[in-house]
Amino acid sequence: MLTSILLTAGFALMGAGIGAGIVAIGAGLGIGRIGGQAMEGIARQPEAAGKIQTAMLIIAALIEVVSLFAVVVCLLIALGDYTF
Amino acid sequence: MLTSILLTAGFALMGAGIGAGIVAIGAGLGIGRIGGQAMEGIARQPEAAGKIQTAMLIIAALIEVVSLFAVVVCLLIALGDYTF
Amino acid sequence: MLTSILLTAGFALMGAGIGAGIVAIGAGLGIGRIGGQAMEGIARQPEAAGKIQTAMLIIAALIEVVSLFAVVVCLLIALGDYTF
């Protein structure tokens, strides 16, 4: 029994670490695409840089919120007390 | 019994290592795309280099925050005390 | 019993090795894309080479920070003391 309790902690921590990594992939794909297209847009119309930058930050913040929330979930799993 | 205690540490550390690696993939994909398009944009409109660089750093910082946070989660798992 | 002790170290070290490899994929994808687009940009506008190179180094440094941090996490796992 104690056996499986502790194996549990192992799987939990493994999931927290891998999960944090996958969160970063999501944030990278999403914010990266937004930022990349914004760079292209500013280069094409430099006088619209302000407008593009404002919209870029608003939409990227949405991905940021979800990502930080997800990383905090992984952090809570990582900081869990597994000493039964 | 001691058996599974130690197997736990193995899975946890494996997850921390693989997770840290996946974080780097996310940061690479995201910041890489932003940086790549920014390079192209500066080449197309060298006079807009300042605006493009400012926006580039702002948006890349958002990915950086999530990535560093995720790596810290992996670091906490890696530094965990598994000597029960 | 000694069996699983060593299995633990095996999983941990396996994760550290695979993780370090995945970190290199991430850094390669990211810095590779930035560098590739920068080469193309300098070739298109050689007079903007200075601006492109400055921006290239700034943005590549962000990926470098995350990658080195992730490799250090893997190194810490690899150097861990597994002689229980």
Short mmCIF file of C-alpha atoms in Angstrom, two decimals:
data_model
loop_
_atom_site.label_atom_id
_atom_site.label_comp_id
_atom_site.label_asym_id
_atom_site.label_seq_id
_atom_site.Cartn_x
_atom_site.Cartn_y
_atom_site.Cartn_z
CA MET A 1 0.00 0.00 0.00
CA LEU A 2 2.68 2.47 0.98
CA THR A 3 4.21 1.35 -2.27
CA SER A 4 1.45 2.73 -4.44
CA ILE A 5 1.09 5.90 -2.36
CA LEU A 6 4.62 6.82 -3.22
CA LEU A 7 4.43 5.70 -6.81
CA THR A 8 1.51 8.11 -6.98
CA ALA A 9 3.72 11.00 -6.00
CA GLY A 10 6.12 10.01 -8.75
CA PHE A 11 3.49 10.05 -11.45
CA ALA A 12 2.03 13.30 -10.09
CA LEU A 13 5.36 15.09 -10.19
CA MET A 14 6.15 13.65 -13.61
CA GLY A 15 2.86 15.02 -14.89
CA ALA A 16 3.54 18.43 -13.34
CA GLY A 17 6.90 18.73 -15.06
CA ILE A 18 5.75 17.52 -18.47
CA GLY A 19 2.58 19.60 -18.14
CA ALA A 20 4.54 22.78 -17.48
CA GLY A 21 6.53 22.05 -20.62
CA ILE A 22 3.43 21.54 -22.76
CA VAL A 23 2.00 24.84 -21.43
CA ALA A 24 5.09 26.59 -22.75
CA ILE A 25 4.56 24.98 -26.17
CA GLY A 26 1.02 26.33 -26.22
CA ALA A 27 2.05 29.83 -25.21
CA GLY A 28 4.90 29.77 -27.69
CA LEU A 29 2.75 28.66 -30.61
CA GLY A 30 0.01 31.16 -29.85
CA ILE A 31 1.89 34.28 -28.80
CA GLY A 32 4.57 33.49 -31.37
CA ARG A 33 2.10 33.53 -34.21
CA ILE A 34 0.48 36.76 -32.96
CA GLY A 35 3.85 38.43 -32.52
CA GLY A 36 5.18 37.21 -35.84
CA GLN A 37 2.27 38.55 -37.83
CA ALA A 38 2.38 41.81 -35.83
CA MET A 39 6.04 42.27 -36.79
CA GLU A 40 5.11 41.76 -40.42
CA GLY A 41 2.20 44.18 -40.09
CA ILE A 42 4.30 46.94 -38.52
CA ALA A 43 6.92 46.50 -41.23
CA ARG A 44 4.27 46.88 -43.93
CA GLN A 45 2.56 49.91 -42.34
CA PRO A 46 4.98 51.52 -39.86
CA GLU A 47 2.54 54.39 -39.24
CA ALA A 48 0.02 51.86 -37.80
CA ALA A 49 2.56 50.56 -35.29
CA GLY A 50 0.67 51.94 -32.29
CA LYS A 51 -2.63 50.35 -33.25
CA ILE A 52 -1.03 47.02 -34.09
CA GLN A 53 0.93 46.97 -30.83
CA THR A 54 -2.16 47.70 -28.71
CA ALA A 55 -4.19 44.95 -30.36
CA MET A 56 -1.23 42.59 -30.15
CA LEU A 57 -0.91 43.07 -26.39
CA ILE A 58 -4.65 42.65 -25.74
CA ILE A 59 -4.89 39.37 -27.59
CA ALA A 60 -1.58 38.02 -26.33
CA ALA A 61 -2.67 38.77 -22.77
CA LEU A 62 -5.54 36.31 -23.22
CA ILE A 63 -3.10 33.48 -23.99
CA GLU A 64 -0.82 34.68 -21.19
CA VAL A 65 -3.60 34.43 -18.60
CA VAL A 66 -4.51 30.87 -19.53
CA SER A 67 -0.84 29.84 -19.65
CA LEU A 68 0.05 31.34 -16.29
CA PHE A 69 -3.04 29.75 -14.75
CA ALA A 70 -2.02 26.36 -16.17
CA VAL A 71 1.56 26.74 -14.93
CA VAL A 72 0.24 27.58 -11.46
CA VAL A 73 -1.78 24.35 -11.53
CA CYS A 74 1.45 22.47 -12.31
CA LEU A 75 3.22 24.42 -9.57
CA LEU A 76 0.56 23.42 -7.04
CA ILE A 77 1.03 19.75 -8.03
CA ALA A 78 4.81 20.13 -7.74
CA LEU A 79 4.56 21.74 -4.31
CA GLY A 80 2.07 19.16 -3.03
CA ASP A 81 2.85 17.39 0.22
CA TYR A 82 3.44 13.74 -0.69
CA THR A 83 4.83 12.57 2.65
CA PHE A 84 1.97 10.37 3.78
CA MET B 1 8.54 -0.56 0.18
CA LEU B 2 11.73 1.39 -0.04
CA THR B 3 11.57 0.16 -3.60
CA SER B 4 8.64 2.28 -4.65
CA ILE B 5 9.79 5.25 -2.61
CA LEU B 6 12.80 5.47 -4.80
CA LEU B 7 10.97 4.64 -8.01
CA THR B 8 8.88 7.73 -7.21
CA ALA B 9 11.90 9.96 -7.26
CA GLY B 10 12.85 8.45 -10.60
CA PHE B 11 9.57 9.28 -12.29
CA ALA B 12 9.53 12.77 -10.76
CA LEU B 13 13.04 13.56 -11.94
CA MET B 14 12.34 12.09 -15.37
CA GLY B 15 9.34 14.38 -15.69
CA ALA B 16 11.33 17.40 -14.58
CA GLY B 17 14.03 16.77 -17.17
CA ILE B 18 11.69 16.06 -20.07
CA GLY B 19 9.47 18.97 -18.99
CA ALA B 20 12.39 21.40 -19.02
CA GLY B 21 13.19 20.21 -22.52
CA ILE B 22 9.65 20.71 -23.77
CA VAL B 23 9.64 24.23 -22.31
CA ALA B 24 12.63 25.04 -24.49
CA ILE B 25 10.74 23.80 -27.56
CA GLY B 26 7.87 26.13 -26.71
CA ALA B 27 10.13 29.13 -26.16
CA GLY B 28 12.04 28.32 -29.33
CA LEU B 29 8.95 28.01 -31.49
CA GLY B 30 7.38 31.20 -30.13
CA ILE B 31 10.30 33.59 -29.78
CA GLY B 32 11.83 32.12 -32.92
CA ARG B 33 8.79 32.97 -35.00
CA ILE B 34 8.57 36.48 -33.56
CA GLY B 35 12.27 37.08 -34.09
CA GLY B 36 12.23 35.63 -37.59
CA GLN B 37 9.41 37.87 -38.78
CA ALA B 38 11.03 40.86 -37.05
CA MET B 39 14.27 40.25 -38.97
CA GLU B 40 12.31 40.14 -42.20
CA GLY B 41 10.40 43.28 -41.23
CA ILE B 42 13.54 45.28 -40.39
CA ALA B 43 15.06 44.19 -43.70
CA ARG B 44 11.96 45.39 -45.56
CA GLN B 45 11.63 48.70 -43.68
CA PRO B 46 14.96 49.53 -42.01
CA GLU B 47 13.59 52.93 -40.94
CA ALA B 48 10.91 51.16 -38.82
CA ALA B 49 13.58 49.14 -36.98
CA GLY B 50 12.97 50.95 -33.70
CA LYS B 51 9.21 50.34 -33.66
CA ILE B 52 9.60 46.71 -34.72
CA GLN B 53 12.26 46.06 -32.09
CA THR B 54 10.14 47.58 -29.31
CA ALA B 55 7.09 45.50 -30.20
CA MET B 56 9.30 42.43 -30.65
CA LEU B 57 10.70 42.70 -27.13
CA ILE B 58 7.31 43.32 -25.52
CA ILE B 59 5.68 40.28 -27.09
CA ALA B 60 8.74 38.04 -26.66
CA ALA B 61 8.80 38.96 -22.96
CA LEU B 62 5.33 37.44 -22.56
CA ILE B 63 6.61 34.07 -23.82
CA GLU B 64 9.76 34.47 -21.74
CA VAL B 65 7.70 34.91 -18.55
CA VAL B 66 5.66 31.76 -19.11
CA SER B 67 8.77 29.77 -20.10
CA LEU B 68 10.88 30.83 -17.15
CA PHE B 69 7.95 30.15 -14.81
CA ALA B 70 7.59 26.66 -16.30
CA VAL B 71 11.32 25.96 -16.01
CA VAL B 72 11.20 27.04 -12.36
CA VAL B 73 8.40 24.51 -11.78
CA CYS B 74 10.68 21.83 -13.29
CA LEU B 75 13.58 23.09 -11.17
CA LEU B 76 11.47 22.82 -8.00
CA ILE B 77 10.61 19.21 -8.92
CA ALA B 78 14.27 18.47 -9.68
CA LEU B 79 15.43 19.93 -6.37
CA GLY B 80 12.69 18.19 -4.40
CA ASP B 81 13.69 16.19 -1.35
CA TYR B 82 12.99 12.55 -2.22
CA THR B 83 14.79 10.96 0.72
CA PHE B 84 11.81 9.80 2.72
CA MET C 1 15.34 -3.71 -3.34
CA LEU C 2 18.66 -2.49 -4.56
CA THR C 3 17.12 -3.20 -7.94
CA SER C 4 14.56 -0.42 -7.79
CA ILE C 5 17.00 1.98 -6.20
CA LEU C 6 19.01 1.70 -9.34
CA LEU C 7 15.94 1.74 -11.57
CA THR C 8 15.14 5.10 -9.99
CA ALA C 9 18.48 6.51 -10.90
CA GLY C 10 17.93 5.05 -14.35
CA PHE C 11 14.64 6.84 -14.93
CA ALA C 12 16.01 10.09 -13.53
CA LEU C 13 19.11 10.00 -15.68
CA MET C 14 17.09 8.94 -18.72
CA GLY C 15 14.86 11.97 -18.25
CA ALA C 16 17.86 14.27 -17.84
CA GLY C 17 19.43 12.99 -21.04
CA ILE C 18 16.27 13.09 -23.14
CA GLY C 19 15.40 16.49 -21.68
CA ALA C 20 18.78 17.95 -22.58
CA GLY C 21 18.28 16.66 -26.11
CA ILE C 22 14.83 18.22 -26.42
CA VAL C 23 16.23 21.53 -25.15
CA ALA C 24 18.66 21.50 -28.05
CA ILE C 25 15.77 20.93 -30.48
CA GLY C 26 13.97 23.95 -29.04
CA ALA C 27 17.00 26.22 -29.17
CA GLY C 28 17.79 24.98 -32.67
CA LEU C 29 14.29 25.64 -33.97
CA GLY C 30 14.11 29.08 -32.39
CA ILE C 31 17.58 30.51 -32.91
CA GLY C 32 17.75 28.76 -36.27
CA ARG C 33 14.65 30.51 -37.53
CA ILE C 34 15.81 33.90 -36.23
CA GLY C 35 19.25 33.46 -37.75
CA GLY C 36 17.88 32.17 -41.03
CA GLN C 37 15.54 35.14 -41.52
CA ALA C 38 18.34 37.52 -40.45
CA MET C 39 20.63 36.09 -43.14
CA GLU C 40 17.93 36.59 -45.72
CA GLY C 41 17.28 40.13 -44.46
CA ILE C 42 20.94 41.15 -44.55
CA ALA C 43 21.22 39.72 -48.05
CA ARG C 44 18.24 41.76 -49.17
CA GLN C 45 19.30 45.03 -47.47
CA PRO C 46 23.05 44.91 -46.77
CA GLU C 47 23.00 48.52 -45.55
CA ALA C 48 20.64 47.50 -42.71
CA ALA C 49 23.04 44.78 -41.52
CA GLY C 50 23.87 46.59 -38.28
CA LYS C 51 20.25 47.04 -37.24
CA ILE C 52 19.36 43.47 -38.15
CA GLN C 53 22.34 42.07 -36.27
CA THR C 54 21.52 44.05 -33.11
CA ALA C 55 17.90 42.90 -33.09
CA MET C 56 18.98 39.34 -33.91
CA LEU C 57 21.29 39.13 -30.91
CA ILE C 58 18.74 40.62 -28.51
CA ILE C 59 15.97 38.21 -29.46
CA ALA C 60 18.24 35.16 -29.70
CA ALA C 61 19.50 35.91 -26.19
CA LEU C 62 15.97 35.41 -24.86
CA ILE C 63 15.86 31.86 -26.23
CA GLU C 64 19.41 31.27 -25.00
CA VAL C 65 18.43 32.19 -21.43
CA VAL C 66 15.52 29.74 -21.33
CA SER C 67 17.57 26.99 -22.99
CA LEU C 68 20.57 27.34 -20.71
CA PHE C 69 18.27 27.38 -17.67
CA ALA C 70 16.58 24.19 -18.90
CA VAL C 71 19.92 22.49 -19.55
CA VAL C 72 21.04 23.43 -16.02
CA VAL C 73 17.90 21.73 -14.65
CA CYS C 74 18.86 18.59 -16.61
CA LEU C 75 22.45 18.91 -15.37
CA LEU C 76 21.28 19.11 -11.76
CA ILE C 77 19.26 15.92 -12.28
CA ALA C 78 22.24 14.23 -13.94
CA LEU C 79 24.59 15.21 -11.10
CA GLY C 80 22.11 14.13 -8.43
CA ASP C 81 23.28 11.79 -5.70
CA TYR C 82 21.47 8.50 -6.29
CA THR C 83 23.40 6.40 -3.76
CA PHE C 84 20.72 5.94 -1.13
#
